[in-house]
């Protein structure tokens, strides 16, 4: 019997590390060659890690949410034959990891740094598909409180979880000394509503102080219970990517948001007519509003190419692109992803619609490739029918503009003599104010407005 | 006779009533208390205090008797002792009398007016008191009913002649040669054991399968063992049927259904107590009842505005300290303070030999809550102080939640464990966890160390067992 170490393979172009988002095996499992061991996530895509050999899992080198450097050992298998580990140095290195050291040698701040301070001495294997919330609660019960010094066999309530114990289940008396109870009674405080920070959730004078300080309206006795529960949910996987990306965009880019309303009555009529006509030529996709907007953007960008650009602020260079690659922010079951319709300038309206549909489906089913999810030069964000009156879209860094589509609705519009019902839609668009001035932004949106309100112009080349 | 008007009228000067009146007086409330007998009620006059006096006398006598037999391991020998029960009772009465006057003076000091006589409601605000000098009418804004409880009589064995209640038992002038005790509850066993120690041949007749039925079998085992040592015969599953025609024996139906006869010169009936709800005009005010007791809420308010009820008349547990706590609370409510009944435990003591203390939940009751529990038991056989007092029988037992170690109940059986009840009550009322008790220094050498050890045992690291 030998030992076989699987290292994290290169999962994408130029990627130095990947986040582990799922284990499909656990220690003790027997796996066949090509069986999927884990899933890791790079910038956009999720990549599965297959097993190159048959064997028994003896060690898993990372936990879900860890960022693992390419080339780091992540799985050890017991295999028939020699394996790929010599009995000497490397093996003992592995042992060391298994008994204490952090399994993530990544030097990145979001990777190994944080983990190193949380020793996992017994190298507890990650659950095969552990959810973040479950892990969170385990952490809470594992962390010993100083108040539990000397506890043996049993004591697991930390002050944190005791805090979350209020309000209590129906009928359960709050735990407090007689003096506390008297004080609460006199102050008109319903102790059932007070979180206890003492051992076993005991309410202390400080807890009453805090409760009273939280405001007289809260101190009043009411029949409605306050829920003080706190659940720690680790931000991992796609959500972490989104979080990082949004934080980057908002911290680096001074946003300017411009909202304009557009009368899409004519556009809607045209769209309906085109969709009706479409029945004859069955291969054409049904048109939504987005392909029209995409085409209008292409036309507007022709006049203002600086809007279709990526800003490398570190180098101080705006990369102005000729090709219009429009990212479409889409909500999927696993979170927000942005598939990209490449070269919209070279696609007619039906092409745009077809590509959009194809990418949306791929994103929803999780089969979109890394290539399909990257390379945009400008982005559209749409909440569809949910789209509200106005939004403040966050620019897809390092782009310089994003167009947000709000909900279309029939509103009364004054035509000079009377109110008439018109189909109105707002566009909420954000621009990188470092390179796009408000005037330019307004000109860009006004051009799009004109095109959408007179949709025939979209088709005029 | 001139009418009296007051803010608060308390009917009954037992431990509930007099505490209520004293506290009300302290708070500046114009208070009147009405009592037919002597102040102190059942507890002071015919209950707790006199019975404990008698029990103490019996213990002393029994100890000395042992020494007289030449069997004392302490090496003390003595001539055969005798007991003059009349003197004992006089001594006991002296204590009771001192306490009676003590209560009276406390009431006076608090500015409470005492009216001696039997109170009857005329309506919800007016009470007529039949005094030696005529009827006194008392009008009050608020009335507290604290009429207490009385011994239950058996229809087949009405009190009189050889058939006595605990009240008469505490006033006997000589030790009965043969005493039959009907009812194996705590009163029956306390008095039965005392008389046995004083030389009576005692037989206990209990209808249930065991004595002290409200306690678990583990807890009462040392008591049952002691009953045997004292030569007390216990008939369980047996029914008292009546007196023999010559009135010198108790007729019983035994567990097997056979009729038997227990020759006895005194037959003590201790089959329970009932609330005193008659002859004071309950029908005039028509209060809601909870079974045979007056129904009260968590502020001891009855169904009629301005009328409170406290103590035995309001239900179980019929214990003086419960009544006292209620009395104090009601006085403060009447004074306008925000109060409600929020006690976590009412400890109970059984002054048998050995003594029993319970506070909070038994292991069975705790299991009934549905969660996992931990139980720690420390036997006095491993306690130095218990050994030096020749009291190695018994134990302290602690019941706690397994998840957060919150102590749910504490029980003890052993010599002198009644004094541990204060520690038990304090621990439960404060919301102690096992670690709190284990982390408290318990003075050595005391039986109280057993409490700490029981907590340590529940935590899995007892030091002395």
CSV table of C-alpha atoms in Angstrom, one decimal, chain B:
chain,number,residue,atom,x,y,z
B,1,UNK,CA,-69.1,48.9,69.9
B,2,UNK,CA,-67.5,51.5,67.7
B,3,UNK,CA,-66.6,50.5,64.2
B,4,UNK,CA,-63.0,50.3,63.2
B,5,UNK,CA,-61.9,51.5,59.8
B,6,UNK,CA,-58.5,50.6,58.4
B,7,UNK,CA,-56.6,50.3,55.2
B,8,UNK,CA,-55.7,46.6,55.6
B,9,UNK,CA,-57.4,43.9,57.6
B,10,UNK,CA,-55.7,40.5,58.0
B,11,UNK,CA,-57.8,37.6,59.1
B,12,UNK,CA,-55.7,35.1,60.9
B,13,UNK,CA,-52.4,35.6,62.8
B,14,UNK,CA,-50.6,32.5,61.6
B,15,UNK,CA,-47.2,32.8,59.9
B,16,UNK,CA,-48.8,34.2,56.8
B,17,UNK,CA,-51.1,36.7,58.5
B,18,UNK,CA,-48.7,38.0,61.1
B,19,UNK,CA,-45.9,38.5,58.6
B,20,UNK,CA,-48.3,40.3,56.3
B,21,UNK,CA,-49.5,42.6,59.1
B,22,UNK,CA,-46.0,43.3,60.4
B,23,UNK,CA,-44.7,44.1,57.0
B,24,UNK,CA,-47.7,46.3,56.2
B,25,UNK,CA,-47.2,48.1,59.5
B,26,UNK,CA,-43.5,48.7,58.6
B,27,UNK,CA,-44.7,50.2,55.3
B,28,UNK,CA,-46.9,52.6,57.2
B,29,UNK,CA,-50.2,50.9,56.3
B,30,UNK,CA,-53.0,51.3,58.8
B,31,UNK,CA,-53.4,47.6,59.6
B,32,UNK,CA,-55.7,45.5,61.8
B,33,UNK,CA,-55.2,41.7,62.4
B,34,UNK,CA,-57.9,39.4,63.8
B,35,UNK,CA,-57.0,36.2,65.6
B,36,UNK,CA,-59.2,33.8,67.5
B,37,UNK,CA,-56.4,31.9,69.2
B,38,UNK,CA,-53.0,32.9,70.1
B,39,UNK,CA,-50.8,34.7,67.6
B,40,UNK,CA,-48.6,32.4,65.6
B,41,UNK,CA,-51.3,30.1,64.2
B,42,UNK,CA,-50.8,26.4,63.7
B,43,UNK,CA,-47.1,26.7,63.1
B,44,UNK,CA,-46.3,28.3,66.4
B,45,UNK,CA,-48.9,26.8,68.6
B,46,UNK,CA,-49.7,23.3,67.4
B,47,UNK,CA,-47.4,22.7,64.5
B,48,UNK,CA,-43.8,23.4,63.6
B,49,UNK,CA,-42.5,24.8,66.9
B,50,UNK,CA,-44.1,22.5,69.5
B,51,UNK,CA,-43.5,19.4,67.4
B,52,UNK,CA,-39.8,20.3,66.9
B,53,UNK,CA,-39.5,20.9,70.7
B,54,UNK,CA,-41.0,17.5,71.3
B,55,UNK,CA,-38.9,15.8,68.6
B,56,UNK,CA,-35.8,17.4,70.2
B,57,UNK,CA,-36.7,16.1,73.6
B,58,UNK,CA,-37.3,12.7,72.2
B,59,UNK,CA,-33.9,12.7,70.5
B,60,UNK,CA,-32.2,13.6,73.7
B,61,UNK,CA,-34.0,11.0,75.6
B,62,UNK,CA,-33.2,8.3,73.0
B,63,UNK,CA,-29.5,9.2,73.0
B,64,UNK,CA,-29.3,9.0,76.7
B,65,UNK,CA,-31.3,5.7,76.7
B,66,UNK,CA,-28.7,4.3,74.4
B,67,UNK,CA,-25.9,5.2,76.7
B,68,UNK,CA,-27.8,3.7,79.6
B,69,UNK,CA,-27.8,0.4,77.8
B,70,UNK,CA,-24.1,0.4,78.0
B,71,UNK,CA,-23.8,0.3,74.3
B,72,UNK,CA,-22.5,3.8,73.6
B,73,UNK,CA,-19.4,3.8,71.4
B,74,UNK,CA,-18.6,7.2,72.9
B,75,UNK,CA,-17.8,5.5,76.1
B,76,UNK,CA,-20.5,7.3,78.1
B,77,UNK,CA,-22.5,5.3,80.6
B,78,UNK,CA,-25.4,6.5,82.5
B,79,UNK,CA,-28.2,5.3,84.8
B,80,UNK,CA,-31.5,4.4,83.1
B,81,UNK,CA,-33.2,7.6,82.3
B,82,UNK,CA,-36.9,8.4,82.6
B,83,UNK,CA,-39.0,11.1,81.0
B,84,UNK,CA,-41.6,13.2,82.6
B,85,UNK,CA,-43.6,14.2,79.6
B,86,UNK,CA,-45.6,16.7,81.6
B,87,UNK,CA,-42.4,18.7,82.3
B,88,UNK,CA,-41.4,18.3,78.6
B,89,UNK,CA,-44.7,19.7,77.5
B,90,UNK,CA,-44.4,22.5,79.9
B,91,UNK,CA,-40.9,23.3,78.6
B,92,UNK,CA,-42.4,23.2,75.1
B,93,UNK,CA,-45.2,25.4,76.1
B,94,UNK,CA,-42.7,27.9,77.5
B,95,UNK,CA,-41.1,28.2,74.1
B,96,UNK,CA,-44.4,28.6,72.4
B,97,UNK,CA,-45.5,31.2,74.9
B,98,UNK,CA,-42.3,33.2,74.5
B,99,UNK,CA,-42.8,33.2,70.8
B,100,UNK,CA,-46.5,34.1,71.1
B,101,UNK,CA,-45.6,37.2,73.0
B,102,UNK,CA,-42.8,37.8,70.6
B,103,UNK,CA,-45.2,37.9,67.7
B,104,UNK,CA,-47.6,40.0,69.6
B,105,UNK,CA,-45.0,42.6,70.5
B,106,UNK,CA,-43.7,42.6,66.9
B,107,UNK,CA,-47.2,43.4,65.7
B,108,UNK,CA,-47.5,46.1,68.2
B,109,UNK,CA,-44.1,47.5,67.4
B,110,UNK,CA,-45.1,47.7,63.7
B,111,UNK,CA,-48.2,49.6,64.7
B,112,UNK,CA,-50.7,46.8,63.9
B,113,UNK,CA,-53.9,46.7,65.9
B,114,UNK,CA,-54.8,43.2,67.1
B,115,UNK,CA,-58.4,42.2,67.6
B,116,UNK,CA,-59.0,38.9,69.5
B,117,UNK,CA,-62.0,37.0,68.2
B,118,UNK,CA,-63.6,35.1,65.4
B,119,UNK,CA,-64.0,37.1,62.2
B,120,UNK,CA,-66.9,36.7,59.7
B,121,UNK,CA,-67.4,38.6,56.5
B,122,UNK,CA,-70.5,40.7,56.3
B,123,UNK,CA,-69.5,41.8,52.8
B,124,UNK,CA,-66.3,42.3,50.9
B,125,UNK,CA,-65.3,45.4,52.8
B,126,UNK,CA,-66.8,44.6,56.2
B,127,UNK,CA,-65.9,42.0,58.8
B,128,UNK,CA,-67.7,41.3,62.1
B,129,UNK,CA,-65.5,40.0,64.9
B,130,UNK,CA,-67.0,38.2,67.8
B,131,UNK,CA,-64.9,39.2,70.7
B,132,UNK,CA,-65.2,38.6,74.4
B,133,UNK,CA,-66.7,42.0,74.8
B,134,UNK,CA,-69.1,41.8,71.9
B,135,UNK,CA,-69.2,42.2,68.2
B,136,UNK,CA,-66.6,44.5,66.7
B,137,UNK,CA,-67.2,45.7,63.1
B,138,UNK,CA,-64.1,46.3,61.1
B,139,UNK,CA,-64.3,48.1,57.7
B,140,UNK,CA,-61.2,47.8,55.5
B,141,UNK,CA,-60.2,48.8,52.0
B,142,UNK,CA,-58.3,45.6,51.6
B,143,UNK,CA,-58.7,42.3,53.3
B,144,UNK,CA,-56.3,39.4,53.5
B,145,UNK,CA,-57.6,35.9,54.3
B,146,UNK,CA,-55.1,33.9,56.2
B,147,UNK,CA,-57.2,31.4,57.9
B,148,UNK,CA,-54.9,28.5,57.5
B,149,UNK,CA,-55.7,24.8,57.7
B,150,UNK,CA,-56.8,22.2,60.2
B,151,UNK,CA,-56.3,18.5,60.7
B,152,UNK,CA,-58.4,16.2,58.6
B,153,UNK,CA,-60.7,13.9,60.5
B,154,UNK,CA,-61.5,10.4,59.4
B,155,UNK,CA,-65.3,9.7,59.4
B,156,UNK,CA,-64.7,6.3,60.9
B,157,UNK,CA,-62.4,7.7,63.6
B,158,UNK,CA,-63.7,11.0,64.8
B,159,UNK,CA,-61.4,12.9,67.2
B,160,UNK,CA,-62.2,12.3,70.8
B,161,UNK,CA,-61.2,9.9,73.5
B,162,UNK,CA,-58.2,7.8,72.4
B,163,UNK,CA,-58.4,9.3,68.9
B,164,UNK,CA,-56.3,12.4,68.7
B,165,UNK,CA,-55.0,14.9,66.2
B,166,UNK,CA,-51.5,16.2,66.1
B,167,UNK,CA,-52.6,19.1,68.3
B,168,UNK,CA,-53.5,16.8,71.1
B,169,UNK,CA,-50.5,14.7,70.6
B,170,UNK,CA,-48.4,17.7,71.3
B,171,UNK,CA,-50.1,18.2,74.6
B,172,UNK,CA,-50.1,14.7,76.0
B,173,UNK,CA,-49.1,14.5,79.7
B,174,UNK,CA,-47.6,11.0,79.4
B,175,UNK,CA,-46.1,8.9,76.8
B,176,UNK,CA,-48.6,6.4,75.5
B,177,UNK,CA,-47.6,2.8,75.9
B,178,UNK,CA,-48.9,1.9,72.5
B,179,UNK,CA,-49.5,4.4,69.9
B,180,UNK,CA,-51.1,3.8,66.5
B,181,UNK,CA,-50.5,6.4,63.9
B,182,UNK,CA,-52.9,6.5,61.0
B,183,UNK,CA,-51.2,8.1,58.0
B,184,UNK,CA,-47.5,7.7,57.1
B,185,UNK,CA,-46.9,11.2,55.9
B,186,UNK,CA,-44.5,13.6,57.4
B,187,UNK,CA,-46.5,14.6,60.4
B,188,UNK,CA,-47.3,11.0,61.3
B,189,UNK,CA,-43.8,9.9,61.0
B,190,UNK,CA,-42.3,12.9,62.8
B,191,UNK,CA,-44.5,12.4,65.8
B,192,UNK,CA,-44.5,8.6,65.6
B,193,UNK,CA,-40.7,8.6,65.7
B,194,UNK,CA,-40.6,11.0,68.6
B,195,UNK,CA,-43.0,8.9,70.6
B,196,UNK,CA,-41.1,5.8,69.7
B,197,UNK,CA,-37.9,7.4,71.0
B,198,UNK,CA,-39.7,8.3,74.2
B,199,UNK,CA,-40.6,4.6,74.7
B,200,UNK,CA,-44.0,4.2,73.0
B,201,UNK,CA,-44.6,1.1,70.9
B,202,UNK,CA,-45.6,2.7,67.6
B,203,UNK,CA,-47.5,1.2,64.7
B,204,UNK,CA,-47.9,3.2,61.5
B,205,UNK,CA,-50.9,2.5,59.2
B,206,UNK,CA,-50.5,3.8,55.7
B,207,UNK,CA,-53.0,3.2,52.9
B,208,UNK,CA,-50.5,3.8,50.1
B,209,UNK,CA,-47.8,1.2,49.2
B,210,UNK,CA,-45.1,3.2,51.1
B,211,UNK,CA,-44.7,5.9,53.7
B,212,UNK,CA,-43.7,9.4,52.8
B,213,UNK,CA,-45.2,8.8,49.3
B,214,UNK,CA,-44.3,12.2,48.0
B,215,UNK,CA,-40.6,11.5,48.2
B,216,UNK,CA,-38.7,9.1,46.0
B,217,UNK,CA,-37.8,5.7,47.2
B,218,UNK,CA,-34.0,6.4,47.2
B,219,UNK,CA,-34.5,9.4,49.5
B,220,UNK,CA,-36.7,7.7,52.1
B,221,UNK,CA,-34.6,4.5,52.3
B,222,UNK,CA,-32.5,5.7,55.3
B,223,UNK,CA,-35.8,6.8,57.1
B,224,UNK,CA,-37.4,3.4,56.5
B,225,UNK,CA,-34.3,1.7,57.8
B,226,UNK,CA,-34.4,3.9,60.9
B,227,UNK,CA,-38.1,3.1,61.5
B,228,UNK,CA,-37.1,-0.6,61.8
B,229,UNK,CA,-34.2,0.2,64.2
B,230,UNK,CA,-36.6,2.1,66.4
B,231,UNK,CA,-39.0,-0.8,66.4
B,232,UNK,CA,-41.8,1.0,64.6
B,233,UNK,CA,-44.1,-1.3,62.8
B,234,UNK,CA,-45.2,0.0,59.5
B,235,UNK,CA,-48.3,-1.4,57.8
B,236,UNK,CA,-48.6,-0.3,54.2
B,237,UNK,CA,-51.5,-0.8,51.9
B,238,UNK,CA,-53.5,-1.0,55.0
B,239,UNK,CA,-56.8,0.8,55.9
B,240,UNK,CA,-57.9,2.1,59.3
B,241,UNK,CA,-61.5,0.9,59.7
B,242,UNK,CA,-62.4,2.2,63.1
B,243,UNK,CA,-62.1,1.7,66.8
B,244,UNK,CA,-62.7,-1.6,68.5
B,245,UNK,CA,-65.8,-1.8,70.7
B,246,UNK,CA,-63.7,-1.5,73.8
B,247,UNK,CA,-62.0,1.5,72.3
B,248,UNK,CA,-58.6,0.1,73.1
B,249,UNK,CA,-57.6,-1.0,69.6
B,250,UNK,CA,-57.5,0.2,66.0
B,251,UNK,CA,-59.3,-2.0,63.5
B,252,UNK,CA,-57.4,-2.3,60.2
B,253,UNK,CA,-57.7,-4.0,56.9
B,254,UNK,CA,-54.3,-5.2,55.9
B,255,UNK,CA,-52.7,-5.4,52.5
B,256,UNK,CA,-53.9,-9.0,52.1
B,257,UNK,CA,-57.5,-7.9,52.8
B,258,UNK,CA,-57.6,-9.5,56.3
B,259,UNK,CA,-59.0,-7.6,59.2
B,260,UNK,CA,-56.6,-6.9,62.0
B,261,UNK,CA,-56.5,-5.2,65.3
B,262,UNK,CA,-53.8,-2.9,66.6
B,263,UNK,CA,-54.0,-2.5,70.4
B,264,UNK,CA,-53.3,1.1,71.2
B,265,UNK,CA,-54.0,3.5,74.0
B,266,UNK,CA,-53.8,6.5,71.6
B,267,UNK,CA,-54.6,6.6,68.0
B,268,UNK,CA,-53.0,9.6,66.2
B,269,UNK,CA,-54.8,10.6,63.0
B,270,UNK,CA,-52.4,12.3,60.6
B,271,UNK,CA,-54.1,11.9,57.2
B,272,UNK,CA,-53.6,15.4,56.0
B,273,UNK,CA,-54.8,18.9,56.5
B,274,UNK,CA,-57.6,20.8,55.0
B,275,UNK,CA,-58.0,24.6,54.4
B,276,UNK,CA,-60.2,26.4,56.9
B,277,UNK,CA,-62.9,27.8,54.6
B,278,UNK,CA,-65.8,27.4,57.0
B,279,UNK,CA,-67.4,29.7,59.5
B,280,UNK,CA,-65.9,32.9,58.4
B,281,UNK,CA,-68.4,34.0,55.8
B,282,UNK,CA,-66.9,32.7,52.6
B,283,UNK,CA,-70.5,32.3,51.4
B,284,UNK,CA,-71.0,36.0,51.8
B,285,UNK,CA,-68.3,36.9,49.4
B,286,UNK,CA,-68.5,33.9,47.1
B,287,UNK,CA,-64.9,33.7,46.1
B,288,UNK,CA,-63.8,31.4,43.2
B,289,UNK,CA,-62.3,28.2,44.4
B,290,UNK,CA,-59.5,25.9,43.1
B,291,UNK,CA,-60.7,22.6,44.3
B,292,UNK,CA,-61.0,22.9,48.1
B,293,UNK,CA,-58.7,25.9,48.2
B,294,UNK,CA,-59.3,29.6,47.5
B,295,UNK,CA,-58.2,30.4,44.0
B,296,UNK,CA,-55.5,33.1,43.8
B,297,UNK,CA,-53.4,34.7,41.1
B,298,UNK,CA,-49.6,35.4,41.2
B,299,UNK,CA,-50.3,38.3,43.5
B,300,UNK,CA,-52.4,36.3,45.9
B,301,UNK,CA,-55.5,38.2,44.7
B,302,UNK,CA,-58.8,36.3,44.9
B,303,UNK,CA,-61.7,36.7,42.5
B,304,UNK,CA,-63.0,39.7,44.5
B,305,UNK,CA,-61.3,43.0,44.2
B,306,UNK,CA,-59.6,44.1,47.4
B,307,UNK,CA,-59.5,40.6,48.9
B,308,UNK,CA,-56.3,38.6,49.0
B,309,UNK,CA,-55.7,35.1,50.4
B,310,UNK,CA,-52.4,33.6,51.6
B,311,UNK,CA,-51.1,30.5,53.2
B,312,UNK,CA,-52.6,27.1,53.6
B,313,UNK,CA,-56.1,28.3,52.6
B,314,UNK,CA,-54.7,28.8,49.1
B,315,UNK,CA,-53.3,25.4,48.5
B,316,UNK,CA,-50.2,23.3,48.5
B,317,UNK,CA,-47.5,23.2,49.7
B,318,UNK,CA,-49.1,24.0,53.0
B,319,UNK,CA,-45.9,25.3,54.6
B,320,UNK,CA,-45.3,28.1,57.0
B,321,UNK,CA,-42.5,29.7,54.9
B,322,UNK,CA,-44.7,29.8,51.8
B,323,UNK,CA,-47.3,31.6,53.8
B,324,UNK,CA,-44.7,34.0,55.2
B,325,UNK,CA,-43.4,34.9,51.7
B,326,UNK,CA,-46.9,35.4,50.4
B,327,UNK,CA,-47.8,37.6,53.4
B,328,UNK,CA,-44.7,39.8,52.9
B,329,UNK,CA,-45.5,40.1,49.2
B,330,UNK,CA,-49.1,41.0,49.7
B,331,UNK,CA,-48.2,43.7,52.2
B,332,UNK,CA,-45.9,45.3,49.7
B,333,UNK,CA,-48.5,45.1,47.0
B,334,UNK,CA,-51.0,46.8,49.2
B,335,UNK,CA,-48.3,49.5,49.8
B,336,UNK,CA,-48.2,50.0,46.1
B,337,UNK,CA,-45.0,48.2,45.3
B,338,UNK,CA,-44.8,46.1,42.1
B,339,UNK,CA,-44.6,42.5,43.3
B,340,UNK,CA,-45.7,39.1,42.1
B,341,UNK,CA,-45.0,35.6,43.1
B,342,UNK,CA,-41.8,34.6,41.3
B,343,UNK,CA,-40.2,32.1,43.6
B,344,UNK,CA,-38.2,29.3,42.1
B,345,UNK,CA,-38.4,26.9,44.9
B,346,UNK,CA,-40.1,26.3,48.3
B,347,UNK,CA,-37.8,24.0,50.2
B,348,UNK,CA,-39.6,21.4,52.3
B,349,UNK,CA,-38.3,19.6,55.4
B,350,UNK,CA,-39.4,16.5,57.0
B,351,UNK,CA,-38.1,16.3,60.6
B,352,UNK,CA,-38.0,12.5,60.8
B,353,UNK,CA,-34.9,10.6,61.9
B,354,UNK,CA,-33.0,11.1,59.7
B,355,UNK,CA,-34.2,14.4,58.4
B,356,UNK,CA,-35.3,14.9,54.8
B,357,UNK,CA,-34.9,18.1,52.7
B,358,UNK,CA,-36.1,18.7,49.3
B,359,UNK,CA,-35.7,21.8,47.2
B,360,UNK,CA,-36.7,22.1,43.5
B,361,UNK,CA,-37.1,19.1,41.3
B,362,UNK,CA,-36.5,15.4,42.0
B,363,UNK,CA,-34.6,13.4,39.4
B,364,UNK,CA,-37.9,12.0,38.1
B,365,UNK,CA,-39.6,15.4,37.9
B,366,UNK,CA,-36.5,16.8,36.1
B,367,UNK,CA,-36.5,13.9,33.6
B,368,UNK,CA,-40.2,14.8,33.0
B,369,UNK,CA,-39.1,18.1,31.5
B,370,UNK,CA,-37.7,16.2,28.6
B,371,UNK,CA,-34.1,17.2,28.6
B,372,UNK,CA,-31.0,15.3,29.6
B,373,UNK,CA,-30.1,15.6,33.3
B,374,UNK,CA,-27.1,14.9,35.5
B,375,UNK,CA,-27.5,13.6,39.1
B,376,UNK,CA,-24.7,13.7,41.7
B,377,UNK,CA,-25.1,11.9,45.0
B,378,UNK,CA,-22.7,12.1,47.9
B,379,UNK,CA,-23.2,9.8,50.8
B,380,UNK,CA,-22.6,11.0,54.4
B,381,UNK,CA,-20.7,7.7,55.0
B,382,UNK,CA,-17.8,9.6,53.3
B,383,UNK,CA,-18.3,12.8,55.3
B,384,UNK,CA,-16.1,13.4,58.3
B,385,UNK,CA,-18.5,15.5,60.3
B,386,UNK,CA,-21.3,13.0,59.8
B,387,UNK,CA,-19.1,10.3,61.2
B,388,UNK,CA,-18.2,12.3,64.3
B,389,UNK,CA,-21.9,12.8,64.9
B,390,UNK,CA,-22.7,9.1,64.4
B,391,UNK,CA,-24.9,10.1,61.5
B,392,UNK,CA,-23.4,8.3,58.5
B,393,UNK,CA,-26.8,7.3,57.0
B,394,UNK,CA,-28.0,9.5,54.2
B,395,UNK,CA,-26.7,11.6,51.3
B,396,UNK,CA,-27.0,14.8,49.4
B,397,UNK,CA,-28.2,14.6,45.9
B,398,UNK,CA,-28.0,17.3,43.2
B,399,UNK,CA,-30.0,17.3,40.0
B,400,UNK,CA,-28.9,19.5,37.1
B,401,UNK,CA,-29.5,20.0,33.4
B,402,UNK,CA,-26.9,18.1,31.4
B,403,UNK,CA,-26.5,20.9,28.8
B,404,UNK,CA,-25.8,23.9,30.9
B,405,UNK,CA,-25.5,22.4,34.4
B,406,UNK,CA,-28.2,24.6,35.8
B,407,UNK,CA,-29.2,23.1,39.1
B,408,UNK,CA,-32.8,22.0,39.1
B,409,UNK,CA,-33.2,20.3,42.4
B,410,UNK,CA,-31.4,19.3,45.6
B,411,UNK,CA,-32.4,16.7,48.1
B,412,UNK,CA,-30.8,15.4,51.2
B,413,UNK,CA,-31.5,12.8,53.9
B,414,UNK,CA,-29.4,12.6,57.0
B,415,UNK,CA,-28.9,13.8,60.5
B,416,UNK,CA,-29.4,17.5,60.8
B,417,UNK,CA,-29.8,18.1,57.1
B,418,UNK,CA,-32.7,20.5,57.7
B,419,UNK,CA,-30.1,23.2,58.2
B,420,UNK,CA,-28.8,22.6,54.7
B,421,UNK,CA,-32.2,23.7,53.3
B,422,UNK,CA,-31.0,27.3,53.4
B,423,UNK,CA,-28.1,26.6,51.1
B,424,UNK,CA,-30.3,24.5,48.8
B,425,UNK,CA,-32.9,27.2,48.5
B,426,UNK,CA,-30.3,29.9,48.0
B,427,UNK,CA,-28.6,27.9,45.2
B,428,UNK,CA,-31.9,27.4,43.3
B,429,UNK,CA,-33.2,30.9,43.8
B,430,UNK,CA,-29.9,32.4,42.5
B,431,UNK,CA,-29.9,30.1,39.5
B,432,UNK,CA,-26.7,28.3,40.4
B,433,UNK,CA,-25.0,25.9,38.1
B,434,UNK,CA,-23.1,22.9,39.3
B,435,UNK,CA,-19.8,24.8,38.9
B,436,UNK,CA,-21.1,27.5,41.2
B,437,UNK,CA,-21.7,25.1,44.0
B,438,UNK,CA,-18.5,23.1,43.3
B,439,UNK,CA,-16.6,26.4,43.2
B,440,UNK,CA,-17.9,27.6,46.6
B,441,UNK,CA,-15.7,26.9,49.6
B,442,UNK,CA,-17.8,24.8,52.0
B,443,UNK,CA,-16.4,24.9,55.5
B,444,UNK,CA,-14.7,21.8,56.8
B,445,UNK,CA,-15.7,19.7,58.7
B,446,UNK,CA,-19.4,20.1,58.1
B,447,UNK,CA,-22.1,18.0,56.5
B,448,UNK,CA,-22.5,20.9,54.0
B,449,UNK,CA,-19.4,19.6,52.3
B,450,UNK,CA,-21.6,16.9,51.1
B,451,UNK,CA,-23.5,19.5,49.0
B,452,UNK,CA,-20.3,20.6,47.3
B,453,UNK,CA,-19.2,17.0,46.7
B,454,UNK,CA,-22.6,16.1,45.2
B,455,UNK,CA,-22.1,18.9,42.7
B,456,UNK,CA,-18.6,17.7,42.0
B,457,UNK,CA,-19.9,14.2,41.5
B,458,UNK,CA,-22.4,15.4,39.0
B,459,UNK,CA,-19.6,17.1,37.2
B,460,UNK,CA,-17.7,13.9,37.1
B,461,UNK,CA,-14.9,14.7,39.5
B,462,UNK,CA,-16.0,14.1,43.1
B,463,UNK,CA,-12.9,14.3,45.4
B,464,UNK,CA,-14.0,12.2,48.4
B,465,UNK,CA,-15.7,9.2,46.8
